[in-house]
Coordinates of C-alpha atoms in Angstrom, one line a residue:
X1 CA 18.0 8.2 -11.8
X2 CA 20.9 6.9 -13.7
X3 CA 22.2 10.2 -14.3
X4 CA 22.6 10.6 -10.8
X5 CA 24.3 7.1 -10.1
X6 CA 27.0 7.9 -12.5
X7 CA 27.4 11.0 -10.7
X8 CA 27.4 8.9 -7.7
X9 CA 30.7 7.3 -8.6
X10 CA 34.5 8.8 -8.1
X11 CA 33.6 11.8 -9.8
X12 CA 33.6 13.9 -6.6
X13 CA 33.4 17.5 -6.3
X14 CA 34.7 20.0 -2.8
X15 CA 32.0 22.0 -0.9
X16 CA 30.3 24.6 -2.7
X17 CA 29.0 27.9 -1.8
X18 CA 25.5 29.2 -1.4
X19 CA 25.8 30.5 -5.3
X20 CA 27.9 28.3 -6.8
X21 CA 25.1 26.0 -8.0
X22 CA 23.2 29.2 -9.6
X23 CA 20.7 32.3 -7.9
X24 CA 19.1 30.7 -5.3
X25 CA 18.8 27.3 -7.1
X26 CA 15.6 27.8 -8.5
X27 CA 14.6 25.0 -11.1
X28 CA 18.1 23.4 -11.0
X29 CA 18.4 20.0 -12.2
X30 CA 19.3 17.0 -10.0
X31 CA 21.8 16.0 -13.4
X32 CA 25.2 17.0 -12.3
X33 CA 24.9 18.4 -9.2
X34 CA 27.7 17.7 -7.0
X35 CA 28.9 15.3 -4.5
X36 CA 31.5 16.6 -2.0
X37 CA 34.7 15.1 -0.8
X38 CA 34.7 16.6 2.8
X39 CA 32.4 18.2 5.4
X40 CA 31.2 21.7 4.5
X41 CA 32.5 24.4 7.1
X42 CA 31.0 27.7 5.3
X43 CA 28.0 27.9 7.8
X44 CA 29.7 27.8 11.3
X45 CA 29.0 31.1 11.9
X46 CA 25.3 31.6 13.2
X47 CA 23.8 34.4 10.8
X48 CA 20.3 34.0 11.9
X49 CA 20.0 34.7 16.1
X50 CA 17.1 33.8 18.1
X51 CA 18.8 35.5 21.5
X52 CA 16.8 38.1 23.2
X53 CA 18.8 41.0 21.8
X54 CA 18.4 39.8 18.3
X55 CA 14.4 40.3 18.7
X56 CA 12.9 43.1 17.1
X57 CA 10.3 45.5 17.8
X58 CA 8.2 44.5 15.3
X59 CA 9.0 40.9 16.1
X60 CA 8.2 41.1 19.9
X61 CA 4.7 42.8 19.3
X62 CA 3.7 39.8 17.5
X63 CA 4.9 37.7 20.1
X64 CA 3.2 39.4 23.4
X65 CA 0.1 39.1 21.0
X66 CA 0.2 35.6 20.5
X67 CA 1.2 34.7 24.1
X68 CA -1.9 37.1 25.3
X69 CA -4.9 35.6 22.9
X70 CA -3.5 32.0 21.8
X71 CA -3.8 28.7 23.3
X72 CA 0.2 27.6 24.3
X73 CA 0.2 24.4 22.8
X74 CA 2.9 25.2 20.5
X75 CA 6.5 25.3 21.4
X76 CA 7.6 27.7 18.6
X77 CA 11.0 29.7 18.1
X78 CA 11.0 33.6 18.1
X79 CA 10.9 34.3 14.2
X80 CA 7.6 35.4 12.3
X81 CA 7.0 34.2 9.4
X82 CA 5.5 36.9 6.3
X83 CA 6.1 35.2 2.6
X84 CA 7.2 32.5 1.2
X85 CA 8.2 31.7 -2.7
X86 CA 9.5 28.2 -3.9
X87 CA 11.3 26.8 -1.1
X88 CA 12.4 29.9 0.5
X89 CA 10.3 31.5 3.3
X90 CA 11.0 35.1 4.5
X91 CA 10.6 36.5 8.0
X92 CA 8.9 40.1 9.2
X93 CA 12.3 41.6 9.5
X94 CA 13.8 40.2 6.0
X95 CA 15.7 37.0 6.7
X96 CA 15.6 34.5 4.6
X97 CA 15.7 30.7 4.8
X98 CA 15.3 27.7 3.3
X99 CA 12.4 25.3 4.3
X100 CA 13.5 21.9 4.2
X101 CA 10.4 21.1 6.3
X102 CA 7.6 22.1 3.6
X103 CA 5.1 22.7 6.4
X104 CA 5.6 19.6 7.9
X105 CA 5.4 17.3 4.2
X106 CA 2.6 19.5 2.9
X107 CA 4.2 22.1 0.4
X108 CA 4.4 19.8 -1.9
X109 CA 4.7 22.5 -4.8
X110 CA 6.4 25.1 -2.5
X111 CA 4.7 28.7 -1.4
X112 CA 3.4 31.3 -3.7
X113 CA 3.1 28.5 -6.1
X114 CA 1.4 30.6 -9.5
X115 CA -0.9 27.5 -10.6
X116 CA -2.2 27.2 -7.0
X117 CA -2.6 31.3 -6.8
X118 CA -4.7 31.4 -10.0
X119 CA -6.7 28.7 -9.0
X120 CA -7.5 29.8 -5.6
X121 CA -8.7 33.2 -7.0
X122 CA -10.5 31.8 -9.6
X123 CA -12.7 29.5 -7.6
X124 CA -12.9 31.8 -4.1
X125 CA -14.6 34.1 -6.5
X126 CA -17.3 31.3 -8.6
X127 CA -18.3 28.9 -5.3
X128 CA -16.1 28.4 -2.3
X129 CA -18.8 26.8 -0.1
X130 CA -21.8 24.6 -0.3
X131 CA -22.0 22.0 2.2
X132 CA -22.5 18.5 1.3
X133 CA -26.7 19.3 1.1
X134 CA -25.5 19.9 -2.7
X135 CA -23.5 18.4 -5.3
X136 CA -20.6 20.4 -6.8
X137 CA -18.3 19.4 -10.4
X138 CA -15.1 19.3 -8.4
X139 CA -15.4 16.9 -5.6
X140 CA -16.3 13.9 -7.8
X141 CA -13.2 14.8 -10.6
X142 CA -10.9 15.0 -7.7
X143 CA -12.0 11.5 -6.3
X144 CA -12.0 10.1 -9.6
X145 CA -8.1 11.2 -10.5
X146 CA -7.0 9.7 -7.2
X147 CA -9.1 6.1 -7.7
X148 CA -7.3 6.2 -11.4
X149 CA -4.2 7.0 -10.7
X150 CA -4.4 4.3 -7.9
X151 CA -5.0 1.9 -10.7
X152 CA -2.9 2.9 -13.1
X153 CA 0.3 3.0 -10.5
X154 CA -1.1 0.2 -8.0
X155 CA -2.6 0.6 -4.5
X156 CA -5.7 -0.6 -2.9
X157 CA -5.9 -4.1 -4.2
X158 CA -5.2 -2.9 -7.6
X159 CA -2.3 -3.9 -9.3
X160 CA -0.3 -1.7 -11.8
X161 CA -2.3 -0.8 -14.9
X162 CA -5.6 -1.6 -13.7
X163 CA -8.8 0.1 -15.5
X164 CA -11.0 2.0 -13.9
X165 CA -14.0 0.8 -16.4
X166 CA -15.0 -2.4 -14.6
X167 CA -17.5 -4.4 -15.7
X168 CA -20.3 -3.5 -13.3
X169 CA -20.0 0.1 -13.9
X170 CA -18.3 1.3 -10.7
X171 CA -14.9 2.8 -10.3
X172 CA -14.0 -0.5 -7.9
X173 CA -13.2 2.3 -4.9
X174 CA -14.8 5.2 -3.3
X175 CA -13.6 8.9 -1.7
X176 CA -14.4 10.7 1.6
X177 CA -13.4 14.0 1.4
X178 CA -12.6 15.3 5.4
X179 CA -10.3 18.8 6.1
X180 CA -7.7 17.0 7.7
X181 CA -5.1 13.9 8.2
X182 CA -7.1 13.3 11.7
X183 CA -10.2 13.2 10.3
X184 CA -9.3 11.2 7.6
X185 CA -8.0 8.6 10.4
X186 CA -11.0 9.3 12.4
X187 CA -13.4 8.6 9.3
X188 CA -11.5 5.4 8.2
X189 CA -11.5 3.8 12.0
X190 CA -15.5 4.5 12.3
X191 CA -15.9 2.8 8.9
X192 CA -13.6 -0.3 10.3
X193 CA -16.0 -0.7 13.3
X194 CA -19.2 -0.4 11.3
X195 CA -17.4 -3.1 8.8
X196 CA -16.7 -5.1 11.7
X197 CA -20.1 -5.3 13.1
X198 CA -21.2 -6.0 9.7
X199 CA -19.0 -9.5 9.6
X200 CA -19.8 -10.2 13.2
X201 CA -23.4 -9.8 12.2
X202 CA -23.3 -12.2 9.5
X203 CA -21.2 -14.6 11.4
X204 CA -23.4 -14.8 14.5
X205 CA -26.5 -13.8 12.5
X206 CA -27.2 -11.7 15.7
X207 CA -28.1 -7.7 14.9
X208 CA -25.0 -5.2 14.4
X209 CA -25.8 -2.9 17.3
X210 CA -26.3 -6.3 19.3
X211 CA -23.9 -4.9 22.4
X212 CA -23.0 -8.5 22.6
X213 CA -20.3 -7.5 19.2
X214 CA -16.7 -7.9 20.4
X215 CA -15.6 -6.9 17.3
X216 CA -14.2 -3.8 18.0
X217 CA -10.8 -4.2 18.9
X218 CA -8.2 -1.6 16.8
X219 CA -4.5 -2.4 16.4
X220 CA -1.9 0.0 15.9
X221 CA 2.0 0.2 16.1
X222 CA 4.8 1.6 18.1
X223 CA 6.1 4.8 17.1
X224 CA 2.6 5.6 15.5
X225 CA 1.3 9.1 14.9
X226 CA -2.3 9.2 13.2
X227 CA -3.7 12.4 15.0
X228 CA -4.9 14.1 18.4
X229 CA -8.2 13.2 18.3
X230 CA -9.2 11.1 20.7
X231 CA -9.7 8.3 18.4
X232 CA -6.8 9.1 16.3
X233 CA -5.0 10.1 19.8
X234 CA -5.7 6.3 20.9
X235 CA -3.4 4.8 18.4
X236 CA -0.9 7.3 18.5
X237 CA 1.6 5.8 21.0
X238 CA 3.7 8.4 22.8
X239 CA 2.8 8.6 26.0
X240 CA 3.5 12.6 26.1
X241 CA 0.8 13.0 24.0
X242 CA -1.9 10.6 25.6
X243 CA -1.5 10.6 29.4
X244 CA -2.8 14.0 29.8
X245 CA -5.9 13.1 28.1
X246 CA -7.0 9.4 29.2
X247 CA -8.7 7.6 29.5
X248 CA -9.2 6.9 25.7
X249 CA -11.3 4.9 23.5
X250 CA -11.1 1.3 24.7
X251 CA -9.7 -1.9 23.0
X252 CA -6.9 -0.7 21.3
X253 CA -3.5 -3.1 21.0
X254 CA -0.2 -2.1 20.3
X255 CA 2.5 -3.5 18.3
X256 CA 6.0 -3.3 16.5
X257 CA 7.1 -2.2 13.1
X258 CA 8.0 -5.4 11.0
X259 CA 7.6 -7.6 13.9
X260 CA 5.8 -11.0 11.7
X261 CA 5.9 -13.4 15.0
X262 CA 4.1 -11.3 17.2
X263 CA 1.3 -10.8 14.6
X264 CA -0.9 -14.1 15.8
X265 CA -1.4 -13.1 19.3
X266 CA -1.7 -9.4 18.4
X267 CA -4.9 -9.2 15.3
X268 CA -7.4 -11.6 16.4
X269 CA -10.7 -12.2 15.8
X270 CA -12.1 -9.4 17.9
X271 CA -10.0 -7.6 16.1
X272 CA -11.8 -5.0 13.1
X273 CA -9.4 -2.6 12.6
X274 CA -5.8 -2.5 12.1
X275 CA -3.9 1.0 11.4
X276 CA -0.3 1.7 9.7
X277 CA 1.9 3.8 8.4
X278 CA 4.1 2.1 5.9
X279 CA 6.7 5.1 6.6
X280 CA 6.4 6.3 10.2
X281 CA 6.7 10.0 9.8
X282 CA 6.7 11.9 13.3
X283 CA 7.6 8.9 15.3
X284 CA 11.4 8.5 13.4
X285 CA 11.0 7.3 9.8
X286 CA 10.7 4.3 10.0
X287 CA 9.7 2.3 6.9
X288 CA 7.4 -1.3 6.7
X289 CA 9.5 -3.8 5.1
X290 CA 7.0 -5.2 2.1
X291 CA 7.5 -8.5 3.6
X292 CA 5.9 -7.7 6.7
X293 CA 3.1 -5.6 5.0
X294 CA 2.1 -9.0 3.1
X295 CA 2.4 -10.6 6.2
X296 CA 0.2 -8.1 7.9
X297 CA -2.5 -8.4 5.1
X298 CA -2.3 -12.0 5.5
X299 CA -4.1 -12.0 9.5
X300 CA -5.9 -9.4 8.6
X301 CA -7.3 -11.7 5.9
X302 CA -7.9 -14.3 8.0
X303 CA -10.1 -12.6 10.9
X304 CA -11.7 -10.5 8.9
X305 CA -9.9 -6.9 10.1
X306 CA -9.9 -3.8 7.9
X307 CA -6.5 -2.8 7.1
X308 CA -6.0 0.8 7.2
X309 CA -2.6 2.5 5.5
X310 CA -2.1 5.7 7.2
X311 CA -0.1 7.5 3.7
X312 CA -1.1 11.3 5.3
X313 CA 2.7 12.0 5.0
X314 CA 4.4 9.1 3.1
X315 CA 2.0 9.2 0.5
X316 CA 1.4 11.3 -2.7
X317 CA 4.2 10.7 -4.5
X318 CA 6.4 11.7 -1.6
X319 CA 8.3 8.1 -2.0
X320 CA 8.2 8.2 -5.9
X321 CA 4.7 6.6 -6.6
X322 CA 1.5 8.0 -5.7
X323 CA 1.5 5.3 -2.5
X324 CA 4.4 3.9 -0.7
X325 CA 3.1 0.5 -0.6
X326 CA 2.6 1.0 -4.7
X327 CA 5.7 -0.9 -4.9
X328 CA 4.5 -3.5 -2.6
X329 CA 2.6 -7.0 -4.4
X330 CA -1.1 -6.4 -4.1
X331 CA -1.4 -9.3 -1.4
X332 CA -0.1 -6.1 0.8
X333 CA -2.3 -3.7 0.0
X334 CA -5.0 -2.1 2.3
X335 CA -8.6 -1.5 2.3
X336 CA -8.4 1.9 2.9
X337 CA -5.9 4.7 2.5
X338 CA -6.1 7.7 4.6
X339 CA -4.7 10.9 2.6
X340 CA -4.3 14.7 3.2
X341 CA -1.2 16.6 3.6
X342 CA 0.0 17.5 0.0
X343 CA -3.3 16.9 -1.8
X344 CA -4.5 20.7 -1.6
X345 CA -0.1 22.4 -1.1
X346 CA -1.4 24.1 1.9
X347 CA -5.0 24.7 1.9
X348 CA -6.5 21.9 4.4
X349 CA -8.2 18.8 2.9
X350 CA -8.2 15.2 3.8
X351 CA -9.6 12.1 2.3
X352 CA -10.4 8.2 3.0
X353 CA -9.6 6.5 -0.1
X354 CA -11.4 2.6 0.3
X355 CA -12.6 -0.8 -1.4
X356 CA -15.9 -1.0 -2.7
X357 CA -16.5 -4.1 -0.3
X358 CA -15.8 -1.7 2.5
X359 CA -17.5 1.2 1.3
X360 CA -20.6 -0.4 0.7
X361 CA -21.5 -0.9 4.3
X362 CA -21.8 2.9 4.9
X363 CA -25.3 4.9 3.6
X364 CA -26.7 8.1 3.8
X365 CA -26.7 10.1 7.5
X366 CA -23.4 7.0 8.8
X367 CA -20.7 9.9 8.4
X368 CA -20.5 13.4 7.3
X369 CA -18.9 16.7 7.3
X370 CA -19.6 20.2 6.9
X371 CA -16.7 21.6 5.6
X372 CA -15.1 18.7 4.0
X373 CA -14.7 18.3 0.0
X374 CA -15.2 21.8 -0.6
X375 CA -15.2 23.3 -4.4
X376 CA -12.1 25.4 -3.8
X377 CA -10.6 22.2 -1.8
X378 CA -11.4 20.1 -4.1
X379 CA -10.6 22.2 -7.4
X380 CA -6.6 23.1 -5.3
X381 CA -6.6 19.4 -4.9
X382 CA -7.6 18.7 -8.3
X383 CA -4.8 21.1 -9.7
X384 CA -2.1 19.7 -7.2
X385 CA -2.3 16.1 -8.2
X386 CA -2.7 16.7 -11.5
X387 CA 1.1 18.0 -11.4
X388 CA 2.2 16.1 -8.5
X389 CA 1.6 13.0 -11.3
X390 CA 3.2 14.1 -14.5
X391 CA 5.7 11.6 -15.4
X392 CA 8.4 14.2 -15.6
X393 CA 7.7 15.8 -12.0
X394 CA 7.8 12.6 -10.4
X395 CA 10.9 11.4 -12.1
X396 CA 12.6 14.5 -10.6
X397 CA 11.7 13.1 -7.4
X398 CA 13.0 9.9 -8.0
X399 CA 16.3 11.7 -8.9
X400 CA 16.1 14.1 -6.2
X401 CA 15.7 11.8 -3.6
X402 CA 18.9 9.8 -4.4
X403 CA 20.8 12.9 -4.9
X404 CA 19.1 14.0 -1.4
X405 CA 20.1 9.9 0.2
X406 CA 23.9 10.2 -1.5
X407 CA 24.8 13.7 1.1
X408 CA 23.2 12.3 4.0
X409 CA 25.1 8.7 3.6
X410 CA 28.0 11.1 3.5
X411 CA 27.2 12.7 6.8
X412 CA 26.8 9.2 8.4
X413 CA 30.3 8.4 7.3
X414 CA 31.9 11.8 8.1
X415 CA 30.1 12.1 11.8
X416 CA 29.6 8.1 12.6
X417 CA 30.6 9.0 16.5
X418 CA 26.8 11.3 16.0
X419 CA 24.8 9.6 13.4
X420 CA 23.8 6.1 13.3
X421 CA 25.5 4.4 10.4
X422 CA 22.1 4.0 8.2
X423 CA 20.0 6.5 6.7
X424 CA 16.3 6.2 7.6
X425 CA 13.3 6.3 5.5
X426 CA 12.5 6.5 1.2
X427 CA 11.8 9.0 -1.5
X428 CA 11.9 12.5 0.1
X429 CA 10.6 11.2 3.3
X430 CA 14.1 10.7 5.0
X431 CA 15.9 11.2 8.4
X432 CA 19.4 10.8 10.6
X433 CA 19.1 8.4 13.2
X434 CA 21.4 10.4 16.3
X435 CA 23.0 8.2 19.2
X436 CA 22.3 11.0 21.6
X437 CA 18.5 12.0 21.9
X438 CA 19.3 15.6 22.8
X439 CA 21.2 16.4 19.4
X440 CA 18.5 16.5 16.8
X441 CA 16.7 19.3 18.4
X442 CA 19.8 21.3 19.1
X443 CA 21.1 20.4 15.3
X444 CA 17.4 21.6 14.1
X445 CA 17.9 25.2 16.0
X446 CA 21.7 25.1 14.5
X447 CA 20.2 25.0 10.9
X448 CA 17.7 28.0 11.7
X449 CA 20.3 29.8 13.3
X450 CA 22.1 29.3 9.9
X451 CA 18.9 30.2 8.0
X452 CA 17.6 26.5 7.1
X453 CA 14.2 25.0 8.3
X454 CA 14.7 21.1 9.2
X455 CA 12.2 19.3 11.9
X456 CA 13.3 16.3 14.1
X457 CA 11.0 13.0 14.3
X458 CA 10.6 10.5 17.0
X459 CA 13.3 10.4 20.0
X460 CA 16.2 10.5 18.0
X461 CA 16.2 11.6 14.6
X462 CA 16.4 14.9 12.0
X463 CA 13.3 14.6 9.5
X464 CA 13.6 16.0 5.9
X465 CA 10.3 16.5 4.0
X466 CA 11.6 19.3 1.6
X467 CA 8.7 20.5 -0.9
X468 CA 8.5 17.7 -3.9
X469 CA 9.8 20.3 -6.5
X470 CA 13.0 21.3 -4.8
X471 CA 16.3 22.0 -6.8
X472 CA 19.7 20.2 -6.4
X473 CA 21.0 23.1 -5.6
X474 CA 18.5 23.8 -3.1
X475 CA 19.6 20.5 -1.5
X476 CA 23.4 20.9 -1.6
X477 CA 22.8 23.8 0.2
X478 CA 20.7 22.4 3.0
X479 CA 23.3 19.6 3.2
X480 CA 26.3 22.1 3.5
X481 CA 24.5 23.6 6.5
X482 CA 23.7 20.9 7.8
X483 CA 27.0 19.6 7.8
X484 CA 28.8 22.7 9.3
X485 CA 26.1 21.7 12.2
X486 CA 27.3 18.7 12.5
X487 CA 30.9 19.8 12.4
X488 CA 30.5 23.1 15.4
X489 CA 28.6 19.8 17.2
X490 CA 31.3 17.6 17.2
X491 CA 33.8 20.0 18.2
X492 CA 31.2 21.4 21.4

């Protein structure tokens, strides 16, 4: 990181071109890489179409089939997607771009990744199925590198450096391995009701399934995305995606984003669940001061509410530690941590990562899964994390993510009449707040047109997510066309 904050200084180089950094950037360094003095015009020109006449044969068929046999719930553009390598993903027809969008935060390695390949073949061929009837080696040395690394780095109540060989014999934490982010959610809010009924039970000394319990309420926040679902649906806030669809699961409170005073009034003592993510992904990037995350531990402390950190894209080393709130004191940790998106670079898992206090309240037959904790899920996941935590690797993140924050604080000063004046979000989990709602979609087609995938988040804003092992170069580029967007936009 200090490399690049020298770098950082006057020494400031002009726009480069696509090659001037090297072939296709692979593996460049963040050390060195340069800083320019002015927008970037090279990519005005579009030199990817999406207009009718620009829609091959080839192209079209695909499309007519997935219009004919597929459920419309996706707006998509008209390009088809056939390989992918690093950061680059080809279409049908040849073109080539760069995805800055990683799948939406889940390429964390990149496609056609050679570790993930070998593993994949290795294990589809030994056991790719069970069920959870049966043990398997993998699910158990997966759960164990994520509870370790959690204590070594900090998370979960533990702080930095913690061992894993307590005095009782447990791990102090225990894994539920689902296929997805939603499920993970869904998994972690039934084990916050069951908790809750468990406390109300012992504080009234009535039964748990007593339907007199009115602890049951969930709180979530503003801006919130933790799934479609209809649990995971009911604490995700935007109205376009729960109108259509209510009514939903009952008892559900919403608040702000680093609003302390409200807190009182909103997490009460009906209250057993309270959900978070402490960097808002689809809803904007938004990030949860630490302050307010103590502060937020602190009520839930005191009426007895399992707090839930939603990390499904902000965690796994995406901000520079394996968690986001890592870096926050451990009197604003969670109980549990809900987890999927990287962990398995493509292939789905999920898992709820929680306390031993809270885990112990759920026994044999209270949750389950067919599919979930697989030995080729598992064994990917395994592999994944094991790199996605090498000291080096992350470091590289660290440095890539300034690098990444230093051209988009450019942006904001070169375009200030577009972009609010402060970059959103940490680590590789940014975005670019816009002052007109209606630009960051059109800036997002811009960039494909100009053979870059970006994503917008929230109402307003531009996301970046690019894979975790992306070059400098990779990133100058991105920036360059994004800033030629920016440029033909300001001039329209």
């Amino acid at each position: 990181m200090r490399a690049i904050a020298r770098h950082c200084a006057p020494r400031i180089l002009g726009c480069s071109s696509r090659r001037a950094l090297g072939a296709r950037y692979m593996a460049t360094q963040v050390k060195g890489a340069p800083l320019p003095d002015k927008p970037c015009t090279n990519y005005a020109s579009v030199t990817h179409p999406e207009d009718p006449s620009s829609i091959t044969q080839k192209v079209q068929e695909v499309l007519d089939r997935s219009n004919a046999y597929i459920l419309p719930v996706y707006a998509r553009p008209p390009i088809v997607l056939a390989r992918g390598k690093g950061s680059y993903v080809w279409d049908v027809n040849g073109r080539e771009y760069l995805d800055f969008s990683a799948g939406i935060a889940v390429n964390a390695l990149g496609h056609g990744d050679a570790g993930v390949v070998e593993v994949l073949k290795t294990h589809a061929s030994t056991l790719l199925h069970t069920s959870n009837v049966y043990h398997h080696e993998h699910a158990g040395k997966l759960a164990e590198l994520l509870i370790t690394l959690t204590q070594k780095e900090g998370g979960l109540g533990f702080a930095p450096g913690s061992s894993h060989a307590l005095t009782d014999g447990t791990s102090g934490a225990k894994v539920f391995f689902s296929n997805s982010g939603t499920e993970a959610n869904e998994g972690a809010l039934k084990v916050a009701r069951k908790v809750g009924k468990v406390r109300w039970a012992a504080a009234t000394g009535k039964a748990q399934d007593d339907p007199a319990c009115d602890k049951i309420e969930i709180v979530c926040f503003a801006n919130a995305f933790h799934g479609r679902s209809m649990g995971a649906l009911s604490v995700t806030t935007n109205p376009k995606y729960q109108k259509p669809f209510t009514p939903l699961i009952p008892g559900v409170k919403v608040g702000h984003l680093n609003d302390s005073v409200g807190l009182e009034s909103l997490i009460g003592e009906k209250t057993c669940a309270v959900i978070v993510e402490p960097v808002q992904g689809e809803g904007g990037i938004h990030a949860a001061d630490a302050s307010w995350l103590r502060a937020l531990r602190k009520r839930c402390d005191e009426v007895g509410a399992v707090l839930i950190y939603d990390e499904i894209q902000c965690g796994l080393y995406r901000t520079g530690s394996i968690w986001a709130h890592s870096s926050v004191p451990v009197d604003g940790h969670p109980d549990i941590v809900t987890i999927a998106k990287p962990l398995a670079n493509g292939y789905p898992i999920g898992a709820v990562l929680m306390r031993d206090s809270i885990a112990e309240v759920m026994t044999a037959g209270t949750h389950g899964t067919t599919f979930g904790g697989s030995p080729l899920a598992c064994a990917l996941g395994y592999h994944v994390l094991s790199r996605l935590s090498d000291e080096a690797f992350v470091e590289n993140v660290r440095e890539t993510s300034v690098y990444l924050r230093a051209r988009l604080e450019f942006l904001t000063q070169w375009f200030p009449e577009i972009l609010e004046e402060k970059v959103r979000g940490r680590g590789l989990i940014l975005g670019l707040g816009f002052k007109d709602s209606s630009h960051p979609t059109r800036v997002v087609e811009m960039a494909r047109e100009r053979g870059v995938l970006l994503l917008t988040a929230g109402s307003n804003a531009v996301r970046l997510v690019p894979s975790l092992n992306i070059g400098a170069g990779e990133v100058g580029h991105a920036m360059d066309v994004l800033a030629s967007c920016l440029e033909v936009l300001s001039k329209s």
